[in-house]
Short mmCIF file of C-alpha atoms and ligand atoms in Angstrom, two decimals:
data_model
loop_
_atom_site.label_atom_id
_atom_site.label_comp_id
_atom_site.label_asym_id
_atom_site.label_seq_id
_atom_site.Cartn_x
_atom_site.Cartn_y
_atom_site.Cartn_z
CA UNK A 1 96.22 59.66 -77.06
CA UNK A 2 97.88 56.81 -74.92
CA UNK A 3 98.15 56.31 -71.66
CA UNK A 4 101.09 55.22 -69.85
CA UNK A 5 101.67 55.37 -65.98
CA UNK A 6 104.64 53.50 -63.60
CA UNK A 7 103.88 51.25 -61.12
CA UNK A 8 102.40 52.84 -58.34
CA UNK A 9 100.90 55.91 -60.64
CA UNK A 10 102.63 58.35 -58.93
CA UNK A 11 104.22 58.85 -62.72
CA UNK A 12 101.62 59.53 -65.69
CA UNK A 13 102.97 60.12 -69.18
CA UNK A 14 100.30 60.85 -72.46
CA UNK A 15 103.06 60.51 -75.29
CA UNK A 16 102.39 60.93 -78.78
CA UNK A 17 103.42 57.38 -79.83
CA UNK A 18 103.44 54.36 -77.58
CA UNK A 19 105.15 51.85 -79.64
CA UNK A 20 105.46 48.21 -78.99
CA UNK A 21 108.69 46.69 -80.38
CA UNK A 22 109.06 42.98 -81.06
CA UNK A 23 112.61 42.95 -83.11
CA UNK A 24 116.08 44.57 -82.91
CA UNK A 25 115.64 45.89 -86.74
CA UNK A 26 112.15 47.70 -85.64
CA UNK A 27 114.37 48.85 -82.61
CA UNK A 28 116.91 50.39 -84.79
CA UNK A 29 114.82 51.67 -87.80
CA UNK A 30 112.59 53.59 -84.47
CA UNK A 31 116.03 55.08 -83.37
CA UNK A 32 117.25 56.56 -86.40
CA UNK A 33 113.64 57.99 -87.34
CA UNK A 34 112.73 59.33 -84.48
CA UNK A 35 116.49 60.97 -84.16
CA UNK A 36 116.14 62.39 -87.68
CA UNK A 37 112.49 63.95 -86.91
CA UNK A 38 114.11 65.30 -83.28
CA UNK A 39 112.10 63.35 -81.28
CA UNK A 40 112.11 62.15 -77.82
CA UNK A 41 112.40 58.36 -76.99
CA UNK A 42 112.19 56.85 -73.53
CA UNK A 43 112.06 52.45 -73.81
CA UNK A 44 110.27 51.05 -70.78
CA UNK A 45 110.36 47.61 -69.35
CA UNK A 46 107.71 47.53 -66.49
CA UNK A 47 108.05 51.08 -65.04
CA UNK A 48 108.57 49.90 -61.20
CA UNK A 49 110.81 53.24 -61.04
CA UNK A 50 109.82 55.70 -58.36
CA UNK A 51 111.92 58.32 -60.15
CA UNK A 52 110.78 60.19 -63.33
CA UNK A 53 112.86 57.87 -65.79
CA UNK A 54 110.30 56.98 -68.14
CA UNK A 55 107.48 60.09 -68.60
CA UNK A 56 107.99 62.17 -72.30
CA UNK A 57 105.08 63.25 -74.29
CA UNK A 58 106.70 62.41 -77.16
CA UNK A 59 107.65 58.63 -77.91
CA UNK A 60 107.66 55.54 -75.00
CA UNK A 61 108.42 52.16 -76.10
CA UNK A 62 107.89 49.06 -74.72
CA UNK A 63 110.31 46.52 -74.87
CA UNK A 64 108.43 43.25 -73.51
CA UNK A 65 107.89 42.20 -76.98
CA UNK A 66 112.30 41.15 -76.59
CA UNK A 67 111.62 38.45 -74.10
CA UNK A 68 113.41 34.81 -74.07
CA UNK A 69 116.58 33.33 -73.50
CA UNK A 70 117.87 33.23 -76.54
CA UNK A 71 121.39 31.39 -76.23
CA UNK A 72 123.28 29.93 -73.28
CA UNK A 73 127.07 29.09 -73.21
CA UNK A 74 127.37 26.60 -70.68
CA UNK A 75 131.07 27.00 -70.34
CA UNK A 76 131.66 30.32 -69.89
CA UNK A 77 128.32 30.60 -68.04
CA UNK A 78 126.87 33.40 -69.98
CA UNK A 79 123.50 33.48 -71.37
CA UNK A 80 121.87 36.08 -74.26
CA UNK A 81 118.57 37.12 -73.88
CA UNK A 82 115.80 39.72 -74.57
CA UNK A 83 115.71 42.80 -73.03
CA UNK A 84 112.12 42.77 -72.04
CA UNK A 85 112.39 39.54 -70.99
CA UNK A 86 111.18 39.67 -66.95
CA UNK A 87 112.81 38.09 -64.62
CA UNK A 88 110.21 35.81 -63.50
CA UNK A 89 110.15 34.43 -67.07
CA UNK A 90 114.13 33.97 -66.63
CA UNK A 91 114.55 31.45 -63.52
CA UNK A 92 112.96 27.82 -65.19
CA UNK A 93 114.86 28.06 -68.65
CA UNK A 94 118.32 28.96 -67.02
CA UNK A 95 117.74 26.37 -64.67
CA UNK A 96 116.87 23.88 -67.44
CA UNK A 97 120.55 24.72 -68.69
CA UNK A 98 122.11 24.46 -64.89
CA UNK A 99 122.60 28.02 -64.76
CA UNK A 100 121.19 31.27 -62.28
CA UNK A 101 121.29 34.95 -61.65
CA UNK A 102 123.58 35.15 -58.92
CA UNK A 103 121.27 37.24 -56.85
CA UNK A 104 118.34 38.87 -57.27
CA UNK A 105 115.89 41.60 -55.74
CA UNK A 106 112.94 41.76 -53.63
CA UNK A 107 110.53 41.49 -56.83
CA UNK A 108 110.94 39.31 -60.13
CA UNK A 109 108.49 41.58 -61.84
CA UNK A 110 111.08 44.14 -63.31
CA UNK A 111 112.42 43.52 -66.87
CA UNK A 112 116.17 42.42 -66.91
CA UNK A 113 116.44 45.40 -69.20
CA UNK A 114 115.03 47.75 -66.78
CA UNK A 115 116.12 46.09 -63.73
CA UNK A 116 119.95 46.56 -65.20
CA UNK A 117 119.65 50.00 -66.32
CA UNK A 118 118.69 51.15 -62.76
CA UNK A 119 121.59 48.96 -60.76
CA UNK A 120 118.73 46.98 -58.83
CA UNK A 121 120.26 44.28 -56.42
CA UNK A 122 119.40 42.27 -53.58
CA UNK A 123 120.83 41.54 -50.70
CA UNK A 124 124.82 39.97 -49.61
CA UNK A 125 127.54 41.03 -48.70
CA UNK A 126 129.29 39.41 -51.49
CA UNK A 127 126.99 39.91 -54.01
CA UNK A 128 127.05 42.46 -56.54
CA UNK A 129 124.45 44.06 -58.29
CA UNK A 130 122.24 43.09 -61.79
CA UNK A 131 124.22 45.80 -63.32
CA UNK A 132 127.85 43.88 -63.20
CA UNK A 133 126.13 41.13 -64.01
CA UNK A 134 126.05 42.63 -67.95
CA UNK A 135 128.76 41.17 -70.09
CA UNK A 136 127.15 42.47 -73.50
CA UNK A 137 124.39 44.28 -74.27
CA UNK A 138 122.75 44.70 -77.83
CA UNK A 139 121.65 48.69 -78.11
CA UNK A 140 120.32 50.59 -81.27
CA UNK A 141 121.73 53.78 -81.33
CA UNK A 142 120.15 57.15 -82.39
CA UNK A 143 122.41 56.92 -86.08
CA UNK A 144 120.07 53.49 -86.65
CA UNK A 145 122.94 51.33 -86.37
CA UNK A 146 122.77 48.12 -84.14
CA UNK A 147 125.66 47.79 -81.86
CA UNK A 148 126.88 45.10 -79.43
CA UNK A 149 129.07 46.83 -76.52
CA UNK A 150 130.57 43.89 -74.45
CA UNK A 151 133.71 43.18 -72.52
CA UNK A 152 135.24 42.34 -75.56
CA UNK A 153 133.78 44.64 -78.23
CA UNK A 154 132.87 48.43 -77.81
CA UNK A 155 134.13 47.92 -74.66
CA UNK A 156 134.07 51.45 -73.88
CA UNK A 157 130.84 51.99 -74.79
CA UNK A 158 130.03 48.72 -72.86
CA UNK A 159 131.65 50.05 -69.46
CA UNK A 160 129.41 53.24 -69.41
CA UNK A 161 125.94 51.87 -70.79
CA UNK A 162 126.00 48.88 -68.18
CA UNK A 163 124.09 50.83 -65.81
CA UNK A 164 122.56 53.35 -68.93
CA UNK A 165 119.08 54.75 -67.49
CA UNK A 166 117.78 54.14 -70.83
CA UNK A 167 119.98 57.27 -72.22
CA UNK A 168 122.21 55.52 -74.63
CA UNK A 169 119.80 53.63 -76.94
CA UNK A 170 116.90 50.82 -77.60
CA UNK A 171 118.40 48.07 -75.78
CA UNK A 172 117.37 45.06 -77.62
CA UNK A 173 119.36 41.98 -75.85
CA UNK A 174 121.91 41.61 -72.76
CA UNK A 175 124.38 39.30 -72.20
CA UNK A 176 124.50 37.82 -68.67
CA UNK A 177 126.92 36.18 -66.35
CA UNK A 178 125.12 33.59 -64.42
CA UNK A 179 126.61 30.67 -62.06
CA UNK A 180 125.44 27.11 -61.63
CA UNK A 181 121.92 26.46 -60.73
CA UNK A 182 121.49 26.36 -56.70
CA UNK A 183 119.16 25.80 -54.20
CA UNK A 184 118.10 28.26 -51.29
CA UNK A 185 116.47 28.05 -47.30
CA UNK A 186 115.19 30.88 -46.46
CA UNK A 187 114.99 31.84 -42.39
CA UNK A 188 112.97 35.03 -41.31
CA UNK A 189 112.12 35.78 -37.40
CA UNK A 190 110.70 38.86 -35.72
CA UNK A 191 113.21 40.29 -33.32
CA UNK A 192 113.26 43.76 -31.14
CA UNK A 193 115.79 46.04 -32.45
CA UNK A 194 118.03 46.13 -29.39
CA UNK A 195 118.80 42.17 -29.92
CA UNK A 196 119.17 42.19 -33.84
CA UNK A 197 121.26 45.14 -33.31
CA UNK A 198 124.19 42.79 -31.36
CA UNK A 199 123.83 40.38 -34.27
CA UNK A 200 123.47 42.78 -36.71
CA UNK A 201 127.77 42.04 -38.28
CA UNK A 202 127.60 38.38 -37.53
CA UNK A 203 124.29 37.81 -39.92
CA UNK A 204 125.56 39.80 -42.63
CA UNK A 205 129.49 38.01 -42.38
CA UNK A 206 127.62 34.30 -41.95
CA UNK A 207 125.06 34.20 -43.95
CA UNK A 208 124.67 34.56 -48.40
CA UNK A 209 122.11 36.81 -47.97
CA UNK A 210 120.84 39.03 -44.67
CA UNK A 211 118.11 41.66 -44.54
CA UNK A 212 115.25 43.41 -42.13
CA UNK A 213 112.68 45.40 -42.34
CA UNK A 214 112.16 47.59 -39.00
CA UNK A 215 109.12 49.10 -37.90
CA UNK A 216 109.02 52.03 -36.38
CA UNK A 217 105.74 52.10 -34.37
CA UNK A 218 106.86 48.78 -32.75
CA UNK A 219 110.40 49.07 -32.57
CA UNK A 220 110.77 45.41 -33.85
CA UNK A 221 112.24 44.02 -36.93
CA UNK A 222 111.73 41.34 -39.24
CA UNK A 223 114.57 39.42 -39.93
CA UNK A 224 116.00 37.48 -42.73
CA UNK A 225 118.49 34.89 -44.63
CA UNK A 226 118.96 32.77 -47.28
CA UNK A 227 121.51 30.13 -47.27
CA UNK A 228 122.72 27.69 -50.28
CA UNK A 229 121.78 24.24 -49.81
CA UNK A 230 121.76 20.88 -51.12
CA UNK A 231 118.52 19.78 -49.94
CA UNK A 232 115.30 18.70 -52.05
CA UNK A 233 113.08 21.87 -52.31
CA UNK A 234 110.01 21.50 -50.19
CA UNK A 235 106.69 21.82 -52.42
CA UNK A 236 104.16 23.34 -52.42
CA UNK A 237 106.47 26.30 -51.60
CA UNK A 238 105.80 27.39 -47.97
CA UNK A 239 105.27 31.06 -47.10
CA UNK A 240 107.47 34.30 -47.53
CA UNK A 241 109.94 33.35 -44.24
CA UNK A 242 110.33 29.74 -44.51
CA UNK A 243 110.84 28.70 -48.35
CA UNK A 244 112.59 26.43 -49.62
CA UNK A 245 113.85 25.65 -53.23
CA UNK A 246 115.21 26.67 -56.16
CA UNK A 247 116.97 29.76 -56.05
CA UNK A 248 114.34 31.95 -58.23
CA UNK A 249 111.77 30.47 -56.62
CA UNK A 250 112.60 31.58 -52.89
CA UNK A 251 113.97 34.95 -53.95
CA UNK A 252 110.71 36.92 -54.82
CA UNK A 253 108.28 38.52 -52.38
CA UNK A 254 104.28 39.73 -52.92
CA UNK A 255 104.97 43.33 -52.78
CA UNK A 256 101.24 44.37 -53.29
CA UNK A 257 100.87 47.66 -51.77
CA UNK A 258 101.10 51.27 -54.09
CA UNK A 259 104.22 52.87 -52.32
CA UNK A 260 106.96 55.54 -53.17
CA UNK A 261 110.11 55.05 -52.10
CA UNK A 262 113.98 56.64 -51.06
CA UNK A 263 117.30 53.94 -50.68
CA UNK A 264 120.25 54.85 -50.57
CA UNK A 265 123.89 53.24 -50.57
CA UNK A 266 126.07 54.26 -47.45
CA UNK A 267 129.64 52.80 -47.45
CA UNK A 268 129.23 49.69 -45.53
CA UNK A 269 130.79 50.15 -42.30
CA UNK A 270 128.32 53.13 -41.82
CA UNK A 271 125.26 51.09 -42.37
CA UNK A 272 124.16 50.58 -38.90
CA UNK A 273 125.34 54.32 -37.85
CA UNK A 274 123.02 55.68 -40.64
CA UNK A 275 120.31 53.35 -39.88
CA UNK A 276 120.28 54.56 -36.26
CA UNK A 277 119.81 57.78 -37.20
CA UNK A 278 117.36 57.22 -39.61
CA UNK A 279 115.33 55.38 -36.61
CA UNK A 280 116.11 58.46 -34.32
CA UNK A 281 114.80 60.76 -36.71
CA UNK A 282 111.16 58.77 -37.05
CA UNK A 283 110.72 58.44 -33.36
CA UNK A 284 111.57 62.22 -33.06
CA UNK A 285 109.89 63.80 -35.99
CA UNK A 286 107.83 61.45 -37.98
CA UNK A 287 106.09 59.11 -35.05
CA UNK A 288 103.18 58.68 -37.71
CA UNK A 289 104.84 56.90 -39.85
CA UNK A 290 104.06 53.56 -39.62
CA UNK A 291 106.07 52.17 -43.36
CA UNK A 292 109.20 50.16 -42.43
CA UNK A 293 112.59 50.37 -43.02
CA UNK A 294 114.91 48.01 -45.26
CA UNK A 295 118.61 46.91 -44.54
CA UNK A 296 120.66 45.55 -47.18
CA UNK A 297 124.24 44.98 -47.80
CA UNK A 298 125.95 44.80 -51.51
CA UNK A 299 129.48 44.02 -52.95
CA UNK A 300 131.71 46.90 -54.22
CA UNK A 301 131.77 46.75 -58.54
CA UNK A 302 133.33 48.53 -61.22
CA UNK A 303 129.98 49.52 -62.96
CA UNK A 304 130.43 53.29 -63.23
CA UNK A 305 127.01 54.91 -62.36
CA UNK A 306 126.22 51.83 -59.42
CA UNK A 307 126.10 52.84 -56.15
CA UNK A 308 128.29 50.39 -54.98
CA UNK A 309 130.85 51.66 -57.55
CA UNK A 310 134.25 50.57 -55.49
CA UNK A 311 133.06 50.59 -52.19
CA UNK A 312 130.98 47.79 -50.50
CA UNK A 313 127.78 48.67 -49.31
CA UNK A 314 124.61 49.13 -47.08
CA UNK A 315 121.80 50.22 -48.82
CA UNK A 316 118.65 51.65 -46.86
CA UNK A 317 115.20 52.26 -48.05
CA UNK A 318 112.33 54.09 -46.74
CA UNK A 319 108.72 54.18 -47.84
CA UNK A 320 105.69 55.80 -47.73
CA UNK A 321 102.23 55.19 -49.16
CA UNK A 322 101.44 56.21 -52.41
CA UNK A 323 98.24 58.74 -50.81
CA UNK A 324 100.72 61.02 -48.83
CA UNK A 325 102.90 63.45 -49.21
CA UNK A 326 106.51 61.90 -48.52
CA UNK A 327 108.48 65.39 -49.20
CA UNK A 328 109.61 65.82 -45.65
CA UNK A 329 109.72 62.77 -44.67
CA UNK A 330 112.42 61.88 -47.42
CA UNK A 331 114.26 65.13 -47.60
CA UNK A 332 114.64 64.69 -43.59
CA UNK A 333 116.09 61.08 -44.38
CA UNK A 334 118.04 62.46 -47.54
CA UNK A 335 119.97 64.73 -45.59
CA UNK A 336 121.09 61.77 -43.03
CA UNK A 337 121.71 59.82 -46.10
CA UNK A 338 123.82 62.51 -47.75
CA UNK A 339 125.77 62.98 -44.21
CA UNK A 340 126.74 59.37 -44.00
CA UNK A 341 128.17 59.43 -47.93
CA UNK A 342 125.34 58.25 -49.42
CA UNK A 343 124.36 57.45 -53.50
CA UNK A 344 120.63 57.46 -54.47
CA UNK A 345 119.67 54.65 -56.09
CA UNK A 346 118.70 55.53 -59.99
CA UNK A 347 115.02 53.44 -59.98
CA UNK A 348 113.85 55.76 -56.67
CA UNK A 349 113.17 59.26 -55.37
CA UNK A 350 115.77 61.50 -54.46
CA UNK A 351 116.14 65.48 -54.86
CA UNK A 352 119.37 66.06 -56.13
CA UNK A 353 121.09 68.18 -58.93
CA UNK A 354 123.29 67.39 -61.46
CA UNK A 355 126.06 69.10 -59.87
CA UNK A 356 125.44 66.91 -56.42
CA UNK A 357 125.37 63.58 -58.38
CA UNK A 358 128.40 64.95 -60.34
CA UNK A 359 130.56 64.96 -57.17
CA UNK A 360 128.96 61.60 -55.71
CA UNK A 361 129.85 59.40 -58.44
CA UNK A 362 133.47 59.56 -59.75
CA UNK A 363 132.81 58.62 -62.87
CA UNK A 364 129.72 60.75 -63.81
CA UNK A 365 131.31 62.78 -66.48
CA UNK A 366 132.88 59.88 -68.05
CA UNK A 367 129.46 58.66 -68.65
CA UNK A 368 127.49 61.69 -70.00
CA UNK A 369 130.98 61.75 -72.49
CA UNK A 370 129.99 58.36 -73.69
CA UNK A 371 126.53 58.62 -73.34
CA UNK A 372 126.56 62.27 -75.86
CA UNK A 373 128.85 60.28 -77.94
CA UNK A 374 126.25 57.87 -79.53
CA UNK A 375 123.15 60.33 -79.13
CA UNK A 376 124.63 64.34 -79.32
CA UNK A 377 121.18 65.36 -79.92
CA UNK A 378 119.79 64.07 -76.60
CA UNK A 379 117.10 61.59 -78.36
CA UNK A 380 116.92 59.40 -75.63
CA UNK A 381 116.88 61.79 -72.86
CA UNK A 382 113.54 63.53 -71.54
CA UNK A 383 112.79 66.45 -69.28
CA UNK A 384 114.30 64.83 -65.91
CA UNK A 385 117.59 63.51 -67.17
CA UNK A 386 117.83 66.93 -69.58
CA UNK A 387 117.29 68.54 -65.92
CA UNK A 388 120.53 66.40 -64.27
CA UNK A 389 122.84 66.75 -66.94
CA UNK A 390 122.23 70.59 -67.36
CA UNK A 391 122.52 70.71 -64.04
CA UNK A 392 126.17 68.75 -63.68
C1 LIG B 401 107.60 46.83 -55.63
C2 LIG B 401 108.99 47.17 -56.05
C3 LIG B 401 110.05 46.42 -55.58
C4 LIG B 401 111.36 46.76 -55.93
N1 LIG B 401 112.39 46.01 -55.42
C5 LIG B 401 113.66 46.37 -55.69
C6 LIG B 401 114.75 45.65 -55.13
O1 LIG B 401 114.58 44.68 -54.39
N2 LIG B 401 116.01 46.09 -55.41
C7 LIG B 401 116.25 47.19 -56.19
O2 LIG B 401 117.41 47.54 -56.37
N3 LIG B 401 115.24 47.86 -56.77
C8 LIG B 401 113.96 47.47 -56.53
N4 LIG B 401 112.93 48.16 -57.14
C9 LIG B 401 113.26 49.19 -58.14
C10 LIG B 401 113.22 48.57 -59.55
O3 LIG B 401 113.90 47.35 -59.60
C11 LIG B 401 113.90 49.51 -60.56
O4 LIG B 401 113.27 50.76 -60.55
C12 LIG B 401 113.90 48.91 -61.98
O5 LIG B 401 114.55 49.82 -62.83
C13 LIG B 401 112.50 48.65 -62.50
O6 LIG B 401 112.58 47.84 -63.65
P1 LIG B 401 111.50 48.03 -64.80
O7 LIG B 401 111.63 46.90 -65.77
O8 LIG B 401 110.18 48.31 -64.23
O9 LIG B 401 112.11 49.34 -65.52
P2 LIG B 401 111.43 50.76 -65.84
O10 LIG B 401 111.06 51.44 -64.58
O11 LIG B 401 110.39 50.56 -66.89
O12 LIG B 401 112.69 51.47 -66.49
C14 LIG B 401 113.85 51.70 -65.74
C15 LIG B 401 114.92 52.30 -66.65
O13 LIG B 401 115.30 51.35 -67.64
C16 LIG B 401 115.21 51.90 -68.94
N5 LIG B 401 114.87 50.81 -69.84
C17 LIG B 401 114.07 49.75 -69.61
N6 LIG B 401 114.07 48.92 -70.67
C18 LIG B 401 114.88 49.47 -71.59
C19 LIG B 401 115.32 49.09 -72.90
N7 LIG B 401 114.94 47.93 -73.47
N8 LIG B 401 116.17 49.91 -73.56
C20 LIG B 401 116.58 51.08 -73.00
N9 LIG B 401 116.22 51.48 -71.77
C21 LIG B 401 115.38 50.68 -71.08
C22 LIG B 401 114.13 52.97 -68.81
O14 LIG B 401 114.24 53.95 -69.83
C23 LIG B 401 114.44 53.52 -67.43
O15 LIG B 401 115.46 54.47 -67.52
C24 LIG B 401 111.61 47.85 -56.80
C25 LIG B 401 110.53 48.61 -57.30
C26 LIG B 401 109.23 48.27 -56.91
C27 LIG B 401 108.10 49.12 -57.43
#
């Protein structure tokens, strides 16, 4: 029986089928089979979720078979390419046609398709999440027919599945918006928390990009930012702090230890409130814990499951390692998170129900509508998602 397991193997799955697409029409004819025989189908693109999106003992696909850039439009910026495609593999040919993601996360391991369907970002003020980024996506849907939901064509369809959590379909392809190709210096700098704290509104209004990590056995915090530039990038690439070059290149960081993790999206001007208290509360009652602490800010969108959905944002992560028990550590942080408005992001842990996410995100009915629409017999849902939606 096969094996499949996410990143940091907190996740195990033994499914009946693991099946390894490399074409839309396999995609499709897998869809309408395996919705005929009332099966369950979960696609995967590198399974670096912390939540439970992927695990079924019935059918898991995986999608890194749909990888390249498959067509760029230079003038509208836009680019086509396969949904397994990761987004590593993504930075040299888009920059070979002038173009870039606009932003990107901490990792370029993810799958775009994956990365997408979770609302994964990284960090500015003005910058939204991978999610709006979507202008078209190519899904096969549980009838076996092969759809492309854009902003011009299904758009309904298009508006919900955006952000989809793999629920709606195979998704073989995505359209992306992109901008021109540009070059990044990155600045980090350990700082005590008192003195980033005074600076903590003028790095995130002055700079494209601001983050930190604090520590909470030291009390200090590593700082960072990443500024456009027109310089020559500086090769061999120096190290994580100091880079600089080409945006993809400077974006990603060595992320190398097994970890779960809990972030969540606070309305932006209660970032640094909710941060404090998230400090308070591991000097108080978890003194042991030695993982840090991320800070990140993120433009408001229109995507309707993001967690920036109309509001801007600070999102806040906390981690633990993968050989201990987070439970009270997280549901201690959740409940300062849910005090201080906050959205879990879709790719990590949280606890809640249905019902809870049902009155965080506005338009979480809207998308289960949509979502039942193209699959009423729940092919692409397994036992977690089943869980939320019976729940809501
Ligand atoms: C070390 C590490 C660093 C991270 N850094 C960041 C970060 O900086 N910012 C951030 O926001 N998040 C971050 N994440 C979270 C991560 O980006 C998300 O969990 C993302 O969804 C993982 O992408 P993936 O390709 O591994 O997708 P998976 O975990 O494999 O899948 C995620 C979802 O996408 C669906 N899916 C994937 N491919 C398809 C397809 N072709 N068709 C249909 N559904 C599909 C799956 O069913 C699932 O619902 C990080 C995670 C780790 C482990």
């Amino acid at each position: 029986m096969p094996h499949w397991n996410n990143w940091s193997g907190r996740h195990q799955a033994r499914p009946r089928t693991l099946h390894h697409l490399h074409g839309e029409e396999d995609a499709a004819a897998l869809a309408a089979a395996a919705s005929r025989d009332g099966r369950r189908v979960r696609a995967t693109g590198t399974g670096h979720s912390h939540a439970p999106l992927i695990p079924t003992d019935d059918v898991i696909v995986d999608t890194s078979g749909l990888a390249g850039v498959f067509s760029v439009d230079g003038a509208t910026r836009r680019a086509w390419v396969g949904a397994g495609t990761k987004i590593h593999a993504l930075g040299l040919p888009l920059r070979r046609e002038g173009l870039a993601l606009t932003n990107q996360g901490d990792i370029d391991r993810q799958a775009i398709s994956g990365a997408t369907a979770t609302g994964t970002h990284g960090t500015g003020r003005t910058l939204r999440n991978l999610s709006a980024a979507v202008t078209g996506m190519r899904i096969a849907l549980a009838d076996g027919r092969l759809v492309t939901a854009s902003d011009t064509e299904n758009t309904a369809l298009w508006r919900a599945a955006r952000l989809h959590l793999g629920a709606f379909g195979i998704v073989t392809a995505l359209e992306l918006a992109l901008r021109d190709a540009y070059k990044l210096r990155e600045h980090g700098w350990a700082s005590d928390w008192p003195a980033l704290r005074e600076q903590l509104a003028t790095l995130s209004s002055t700079h494209r990009h601001f983050e930190f990590f604090w520590y909470p056995g030291t009390d200090q915090a590593f700082a960072k930012v990443l500024d456009e530039t027109d310089e020559p990038p500086a090769y061999p690439l120096a190290d994580e702090g100091s880079r600089l070059a080409w945006s993809y290149e400077v974006f990603p960081n060595h992320r190398p230890h097994k970890h779960t993790e809990m972030e969540y999206s606070v309305p932006a001007e209660r970032g640094p409130a909710c941060f404090e208290a998230i400090r308070t509360l591991l000097r108080t009652d978890f003194p042991h814990v030695s993982w840090p602490v991320e800070y990140r800010t993120l433009a408001a969108d229109d995507v309707w499951l993001s967690t920036a959905y109309e509001r801007d944002t600070v999102t806040l992560s906390v981690h633990q390692t993968i050989d201990e028990d987070e439970t009270d550590y997280y549901r201690a942080c959740e409940a300062i998170f849910r005090a201080h408005d906050g959205r879990p992001h879709w790719g990590k842990m949280h606890y809640l129900s249905g019902e809870t996410l049902a009155a965080i995100h506005p338009r979480w009915r809207d998308w289960w509508r949509q979502r039942d629409a193209v699959d009423p017999a729940g092919t692409f849902l397994n036992d977690y998602l089943q869980q939320l939606r019976s729940d809501a």
